[in-house]
Amino acid sequence: MSFSWRKKNRKRQSLLWMLMMRIDPPTKVIMNLWKKEQLDVWGSLRASVP
């Protein structure tokens, strides 16, 4: 019983993985933009602090 449940769970995980892989490129772009924004914020903060 638990074995079949595990099998189902694995299938669900693989589906989730496929979805994540499909979504990945846009999220990577967003993350890069976000990191850039953060760097800019840190740079301006450092510049404003004497």
C-alpha positions as a Markdown table, in Angstrom:
| # | Residue | x | y | z |
|---|---|---|---|---|
| 1 | Met | 0.0 | 0.0 | 0.0 |
| 2 | Ser | 2.7 | 2.5 | 1.0 |
| 3 | Phe | 4.7 | 1.4 | -2.0 |
| 4 | Ser | 1.9 | 2.4 | -4.4 |
| 5 | Trp | 1.5 | 5.7 | -2.6 |
| 6 | Arg | 5.2 | 6.3 | -3.0 |
| 7 | Lys | 4.9 | 5.6 | -6.7 |
| 8 | Lys | 2.1 | 8.1 | -7.0 |
| 9 | Asn | 4.0 | 10.6 | -5.1 |
| 10 | Arg | 7.1 | 10.2 | -7.3 |
| 11 | Lys | 4.9 | 10.7 | -10.4 |
| 12 | Arg | 3.5 | 13.9 | -8.8 |
| 13 | Gln | 7.0 | 15.1 | -8.0 |
| 14 | Ser | 8.2 | 14.5 | -11.6 |
| 15 | Leu | 5.2 | 16.4 | -12.9 |
| 16 | Leu | 6.1 | 19.2 | -10.5 |
| 17 | Trp | 9.7 | 19.0 | -11.7 |
| 18 | Met | 8.6 | 19.3 | -15.4 |
| 19 | Leu | 6.5 | 22.3 | -14.5 |
| 20 | Met | 9.4 | 23.9 | -12.7 |
| 21 | Met | 11.7 | 23.2 | -15.6 |
| 22 | Arg | 9.2 | 24.8 | -18.0 |
| 23 | Ile | 8.8 | 27.8 | -15.7 |
| 24 | Asp | 12.5 | 28.1 | -15.0 |
| 25 | Pro | 13.8 | 30.5 | -17.7 |
| 26 | Pro | 11.4 | 33.3 | -16.9 |
| 27 | Thr | 12.1 | 32.9 | -13.1 |
| 28 | Lys | 15.8 | 32.9 | -13.8 |
| 29 | Val | 15.4 | 36.2 | -15.6 |
| 30 | Ile | 13.3 | 37.6 | -12.8 |
| 31 | Met | 15.8 | 36.5 | -10.2 |
| 32 | Asn | 18.7 | 38.1 | -12.2 |
| 33 | Leu | 16.7 | 41.4 | -12.4 |
| 34 | Trp | 15.9 | 41.2 | -8.7 |
| 35 | Lys | 19.6 | 40.6 | -7.9 |
| 36 | Lys | 20.6 | 43.6 | -10.1 |
| 37 | Glu | 18.0 | 45.7 | -8.3 |
| 38 | Gln | 19.3 | 44.6 | -4.9 |
| 39 | Leu | 22.9 | 45.4 | -6.0 |
| 40 | Asp | 21.8 | 48.9 | -7.2 |
| 41 | Val | 20.0 | 49.5 | -3.9 |
| 42 | Trp | 23.1 | 48.4 | -1.9 |
| 43 | Gly | 25.3 | 50.6 | -4.1 |
| 44 | Ser | 23.1 | 53.6 | -3.6 |
| 45 | Leu | 23.0 | 52.9 | 0.2 |
| 46 | Arg | 26.8 | 52.7 | 0.3 |
| 47 | Ala | 27.1 | 55.9 | -1.7 |
| 48 | Ser | 24.7 | 57.8 | 0.5 |
| 49 | Val | 26.5 | 56.6 | 3.7 |
| 50 | Pro | 29.8 | 58.6 | 4.1 |
